[in-house]
Structure formats: C-alpha cells, structure tokens
C-alpha cells in the first residue's frame, strides 16, 4: 500500500507519546538499582528525587523543542512524500503529550 509507512510513522509517534502522561501520573519510570545497596535509605530517596527532577527537565526540553520544530514544519509547509499529508499536526500532538507528561511529573514531584 503506497504511503503506509508514512501513516505508521506519524501515527506511531502520536500514539506512543500519548502513553507518557499516564506513566508519569503513575510514577512509572525506569530505575536501575545496581548501586542501591551501597547507599542508605535517605541517600536513595535523594537520588530518586534527583532522577525524577532530571526526567522532568528532559520532558520540558523535549516538549519545547518539538513545539518549535512543529512550528518550523508548519511554516515551511512540509508534507509527507507520498500522501502529501502535512507533518506539523502530528508533531504538535507529540509536543502536546510531552507537555502533558511534564505537567503530570510536576504534580508528582510536588506531592
């Protein structure tokens, strides 16, 4: 089917990014506890808090850059090669979900 790869690429980007806010709300993130036994409980709590904070910064930066990028795509009128679909709306959706994730993480860190 002509254009199927374009549909999948744009659709999967939006679909996968839509799962991030739910993970942030449930405080589900990857943790590697290889060195956990070397630290005390208090230090481990600080390390987890620092990790959550840096993950929040990552999501904020990604949301910002995806928003800027989608604006550039929109201004230039970039479309997919085969179906000629505008790419900007899909990237705006990804940016929206990244922003939602940062918002959820902010609430999780604050509580």
Coordinates of C-alpha atoms in Angstrom, one line a residue:
X1 CA 0.0 0.0 0.0
X2 CA 1.5 3.3 -1.0
X3 CA 2.1 5.6 1.9
X4 CA 1.6 3.0 4.6
X5 CA 5.0 3.8 6.1
X6 CA 4.0 7.4 6.4
X7 CA 0.8 6.6 8.1
X8 CA 2.6 4.3 10.5
X9 CA 5.4 6.8 11.3
X10 CA 3.1 9.7 12.0
X11 CA 0.5 7.6 13.8
X12 CA 3.0 5.7 16.0
X13 CA 4.7 8.9 17.0
X14 CA 1.4 10.3 18.3
X15 CA 0.3 7.0 19.8
X16 CA 3.5 6.3 21.7
X17 CA 3.8 9.8 23.0
X18 CA 0.2 9.6 24.3
X19 CA 1.2 6.9 26.8
X20 CA 3.8 9.1 28.5
X21 CA 1.4 11.2 30.7
X22 CA -0.2 8.0 32.1
X23 CA 3.2 6.7 33.0
X24 CA 4.1 10.0 34.7
X25 CA 0.9 10.1 36.6
X26 CA 1.5 6.5 37.9
X27 CA 5.1 7.4 38.7
X28 CA 6.2 4.7 36.3
X29 CA 9.8 5.2 35.1
X30 CA 12.9 3.1 34.7
X31 CA 15.0 2.7 37.8
X32 CA 18.3 0.9 37.9
X33 CA 19.1 -0.2 41.5
X34 CA 22.5 -1.7 40.9
X35 CA 24.1 0.6 43.5
X36 CA 21.1 0.8 45.8
X37 CA 22.7 -1.5 48.4
X38 CA 25.7 0.9 48.7
X39 CA 23.6 3.9 49.7
X40 CA 21.4 4.4 52.8
X41 CA 17.7 4.9 52.6
X42 CA 18.0 8.7 52.9
X43 CA 20.5 8.9 50.1
X44 CA 18.4 6.6 47.9
X45 CA 15.4 8.9 48.4
X46 CA 17.5 11.9 47.3
X47 CA 18.8 10.1 44.3
X48 CA 15.3 9.1 43.2
X49 CA 14.1 12.7 43.7
X50 CA 17.1 14.0 41.6
X51 CA 16.3 11.4 38.9
X52 CA 12.7 12.5 38.8
X53 CA 13.7 16.1 38.6
X54 CA 16.1 15.5 35.7
X55 CA 13.5 13.4 33.9
X56 CA 11.1 16.4 34.3
X57 CA 13.7 18.7 32.8
X58 CA 14.1 16.2 29.9
X59 CA 10.4 16.2 29.2
X60 CA 10.2 20.0 29.4
X61 CA 13.0 20.4 26.9
X62 CA 11.6 17.8 24.5
X63 CA 8.1 19.5 24.6
X64 CA 9.7 22.9 23.9
X65 CA 11.9 21.6 21.1
X66 CA 9.1 19.6 19.5
X67 CA 6.8 22.7 19.6
X68 CA 9.5 24.8 17.9
X69 CA 10.1 22.0 15.4
X70 CA 6.5 21.6 14.5
X71 CA 6.2 25.4 14.0
X72 CA 9.1 25.2 11.6
X73 CA 7.4 22.3 9.7
X74 CA 4.2 24.3 9.6
X75 CA 5.8 27.5 8.3
X76 CA 7.7 25.6 5.6
X77 CA 4.6 23.5 4.7
X78 CA 6.4 20.2 5.0
X79 CA 4.4 17.2 3.9
X80 CA 4.9 13.5 3.7
X81 CA 6.4 12.4 0.4
X82 CA 3.8 10.0 -0.9
X83 CA 0.5 11.1 0.7
X84 CA 1.3 14.8 0.9
X85 CA 0.0 15.0 4.5
X86 CA 1.2 18.0 6.5
X87 CA 3.6 16.7 9.1
X88 CA 3.2 19.6 11.6
X89 CA -0.1 18.5 13.1
X90 CA 1.3 15.1 14.1
X91 CA 4.4 16.7 15.7
X92 CA 2.2 19.2 17.5
X93 CA 0.3 16.2 19.0
X94 CA 3.6 14.7 20.2
X95 CA 4.6 18.1 21.7
X96 CA 1.3 18.3 23.5
X97 CA 1.7 14.9 25.1
X98 CA 5.2 15.7 26.1
X99 CA 3.9 18.8 27.7
X100 CA 1.2 16.9 29.5
X101 CA 3.9 14.5 30.7
X102 CA 5.9 17.3 32.2
X103 CA 2.8 18.7 33.8
X104 CA 2.0 15.3 35.4
X105 CA 5.6 14.9 36.6
X106 CA 5.5 18.4 38.2
X107 CA 2.4 17.3 40.2
X108 CA 4.0 14.0 41.1
X109 CA 7.2 15.7 42.3
X110 CA 5.3 18.3 44.3
X111 CA 3.3 15.7 46.2

